[in-house]
Structures are given as structure tokens and as C-alpha cells.
């Protein structure tokens, strides 16, 4: 029953996007999308980096909270600060083309909203329309 509910939720999220020819969120174009591929969750944890240093961190299908906020990159470290001021998440950048983000739980907020990942989890680049 839980899997059916999760599948229906996933379809409800995907169907409205079917008519879009541009990937946008709150009027910001998607620059990069990273996904934690090792997750067995039906909606895998993901990080969308948007133009203007905006971002969206999706943790789990079990939680409606979206980590909307901003990100900074300094010394091969990406830091996400949520707009509500409640959470901070840190990732080490791996690869010359910033193709992997490695979660650093020790420098991040403890609560990950039922996300199925832990310290050292790798988020891999799956979509790239360029960050300049």
C-alpha cells in the first residue's frame, strides 16, 4: 500500500511537468540536477542548483518539506542554506566538472527530513544546462 501511495505521489509530481519544454522552478532555470542514485526511495533525494545561486533540496517522498534556499561554493565545498533559516547542508565537490557532491553530515544540520542518505552519500550529476 505504501509503494502504491508513493507511486501515485510520484505520478502527481511528474504529470504537470509533461507539458513543459523548459525546466524551471519559481522562474529560475535549472542549471544542474544531482541525485542520490543509491537510494531505494521511489523519489530519490535530489539537489537542484538553479541560476542566481538558488536551489531546491528534495529529501524524501515521505516528507513534503522542500529545502528551498541558496547555495555557495568555496574551496570545493558547496553549502546550502534554506530560506527559512532552519537548516544548512554541506557537500564536498568531487570531480573537475563538479559532477559529484558528497554529503558532509558533520558540517550539516542533523535533521534530513526522512531522507535515505548518510554521511558520505554521493549525489551524482544527472542534468546540466551550465552554471557560469
CSV table of C-alpha atoms in Angstrom, one decimal:
chain,number,residue,atom,x,y,z
A,1,UNK,CA,0.0,0.0,0.0
A,2,UNK,CA,2.9,2.4,0.8
A,3,UNK,CA,4.5,1.7,-2.5
A,4,UNK,CA,1.2,2.4,-4.4
A,5,UNK,CA,0.8,5.6,-2.5
A,6,UNK,CA,4.4,6.7,-3.2
A,7,UNK,CA,3.9,5.8,-6.9
A,8,UNK,CA,0.7,7.9,-7.1
A,9,UNK,CA,2.5,10.8,-5.4
A,10,UNK,CA,5.4,10.5,-8.0
A,11,UNK,CA,2.9,10.5,-10.9
A,12,UNK,CA,1.2,13.5,-9.5
A,13,UNK,CA,4.5,15.3,-9.4
A,14,UNK,CA,5.6,14.2,-12.9
A,15,UNK,CA,2.3,14.7,-14.9
A,16,UNK,CA,2.2,18.6,-14.5
A,17,UNK,CA,5.8,18.7,-15.9
A,18,UNK,CA,4.9,16.8,-19.0
A,19,UNK,CA,3.9,19.9,-20.9
A,20,UNK,CA,7.0,21.9,-20.0
A,21,UNK,CA,9.7,22.2,-22.5
A,22,UNK,CA,11.9,24.2,-20.1
A,23,UNK,CA,12.9,23.0,-16.6
A,24,UNK,CA,12.0,25.9,-14.3
A,25,UNK,CA,11.3,26.4,-10.6
A,26,UNK,CA,10.0,29.7,-9.3
A,27,UNK,CA,11.1,31.4,-12.5
A,28,UNK,CA,14.7,30.2,-12.2
A,29,UNK,CA,16.1,28.0,-14.9
A,30,UNK,CA,17.6,24.7,-13.8
A,31,UNK,CA,21.4,24.7,-14.1
A,32,UNK,CA,22.3,21.3,-12.6
A,33,UNK,CA,20.5,18.3,-11.1
A,34,UNK,CA,22.2,15.9,-8.7
A,35,UNK,CA,20.5,12.6,-7.5
A,36,UNK,CA,21.5,10.2,-4.8
A,37,UNK,CA,21.3,7.1,-7.1
A,38,UNK,CA,21.9,4.6,-4.3
A,39,UNK,CA,18.6,5.5,-2.6
A,40,UNK,CA,15.9,2.9,-2.8
A,41,UNK,CA,13.2,5.5,-2.2
A,42,UNK,CA,10.7,5.9,-5.1
A,43,UNK,CA,11.6,9.6,-5.3
A,44,UNK,CA,15.3,9.7,-4.7
A,45,UNK,CA,16.9,12.6,-2.8
A,46,UNK,CA,18.0,15.3,-5.2
A,47,UNK,CA,19.5,18.7,-5.3
A,48,UNK,CA,18.6,21.2,-8.0
A,49,UNK,CA,21.0,24.1,-8.4
A,50,UNK,CA,19.3,27.0,-10.1
A,51,UNK,CA,20.5,30.2,-11.7
A,52,UNK,CA,21.2,33.1,-9.3
A,53,UNK,CA,22.5,30.7,-6.6
A,54,UNK,CA,19.0,29.4,-5.8
A,55,UNK,CA,18.5,25.8,-5.0
A,56,UNK,CA,16.0,23.1,-4.0
A,57,UNK,CA,16.9,20.1,-1.9
A,58,UNK,CA,14.3,17.2,-2.1
A,59,UNK,CA,14.9,14.8,0.8
A,60,UNK,CA,12.2,12.1,0.6
A,61,UNK,CA,8.7,11.2,-0.7
A,62,UNK,CA,7.8,10.7,2.9
A,63,UNK,CA,8.1,14.4,3.7
A,64,UNK,CA,6.6,17.4,2.0
A,65,UNK,CA,9.4,19.7,3.1
A,66,UNK,CA,11.4,21.1,0.2
A,67,UNK,CA,14.7,22.6,1.2
A,68,UNK,CA,14.4,25.8,-0.8
A,69,UNK,CA,17.3,28.2,-0.4
A,70,UNK,CA,20.6,29.4,-1.7
A,71,UNK,CA,23.9,27.8,-2.2
A,72,UNK,CA,27.5,29.0,-2.1
A,73,UNK,CA,30.7,27.3,-3.4
A,74,UNK,CA,34.0,28.0,-1.8
A,75,UNK,CA,37.2,25.8,-1.7
A,76,UNK,CA,35.5,22.8,-3.3
A,77,UNK,CA,32.7,22.9,-0.8
A,78,UNK,CA,29.0,23.5,-1.6
A,79,UNK,CA,26.8,24.8,1.2
A,80,UNK,CA,23.0,25.0,1.0
A,81,UNK,CA,21.2,27.4,3.4
A,82,UNK,CA,17.4,27.0,3.5
A,83,UNK,CA,15.3,30.2,3.1
A,84,UNK,CA,13.6,29.6,6.4
A,85,UNK,CA,16.9,29.8,8.1
A,86,UNK,CA,16.4,26.5,9.8
A,87,UNK,CA,18.9,24.2,8.0
A,88,UNK,CA,22.3,24.1,6.4
A,89,UNK,CA,23.7,21.2,4.4
A,90,UNK,CA,27.3,20.8,3.3
A,91,UNK,CA,28.8,18.8,0.4
A,92,UNK,CA,32.3,18.3,-0.8
A,93,UNK,CA,32.6,18.7,-4.6
A,94,UNK,CA,34.3,15.8,-6.4
A,95,UNK,CA,35.4,15.9,-10.0
A,96,UNK,CA,36.7,18.6,-12.3
A,97,UNK,CA,33.3,19.2,-13.7
A,98,UNK,CA,31.5,19.3,-10.4
A,99,UNK,CA,29.9,16.0,-11.3
A,100,UNK,CA,29.6,14.6,-7.7
A,101,UNK,CA,28.5,16.1,-4.4
A,102,UNK,CA,29.5,14.2,-1.3
A,103,UNK,CA,27.3,14.8,1.8
A,104,UNK,CA,29.2,16.0,4.9
A,105,UNK,CA,26.9,15.2,7.8
A,106,UNK,CA,29.4,16.6,10.4
A,107,UNK,CA,29.0,20.1,9.0
A,108,UNK,CA,25.3,19.9,8.2
A,109,UNK,CA,22.1,20.2,10.1
A,110,UNK,CA,21.2,17.0,11.8
A,111,UNK,CA,17.7,16.6,10.5
A,112,UNK,CA,17.4,15.4,6.9
A,113,UNK,CA,13.6,15.0,6.7
A,114,UNK,CA,13.4,11.2,6.4
A,115,UNK,CA,16.0,11.3,3.6
A,116,UNK,CA,17.6,7.9,2.8
A,117,UNK,CA,21.2,9.0,2.9
A,118,UNK,CA,24.0,9.5,5.5
A,119,UNK,CA,27.5,11.0,5.8
A,120,UNK,CA,29.5,10.3,2.6
A,121,UNK,CA,26.4,9.8,0.4
A,122,UNK,CA,27.2,10.7,-3.2
A,123,UNK,CA,24.8,12.8,-5.3
A,124,UNK,CA,25.7,12.4,-9.0
A,125,UNK,CA,25.1,15.0,-11.7
A,126,UNK,CA,22.3,13.8,-14.0
A,127,UNK,CA,21.3,17.0,-15.8
A,128,UNK,CA,23.4,20.0,-16.7
A,129,UNK,CA,22.5,23.1,-18.7
A,130,UNK,CA,25.5,25.0,-17.4
A,131,UNK,CA,26.5,27.2,-14.5
A,132,UNK,CA,28.6,30.2,-15.2
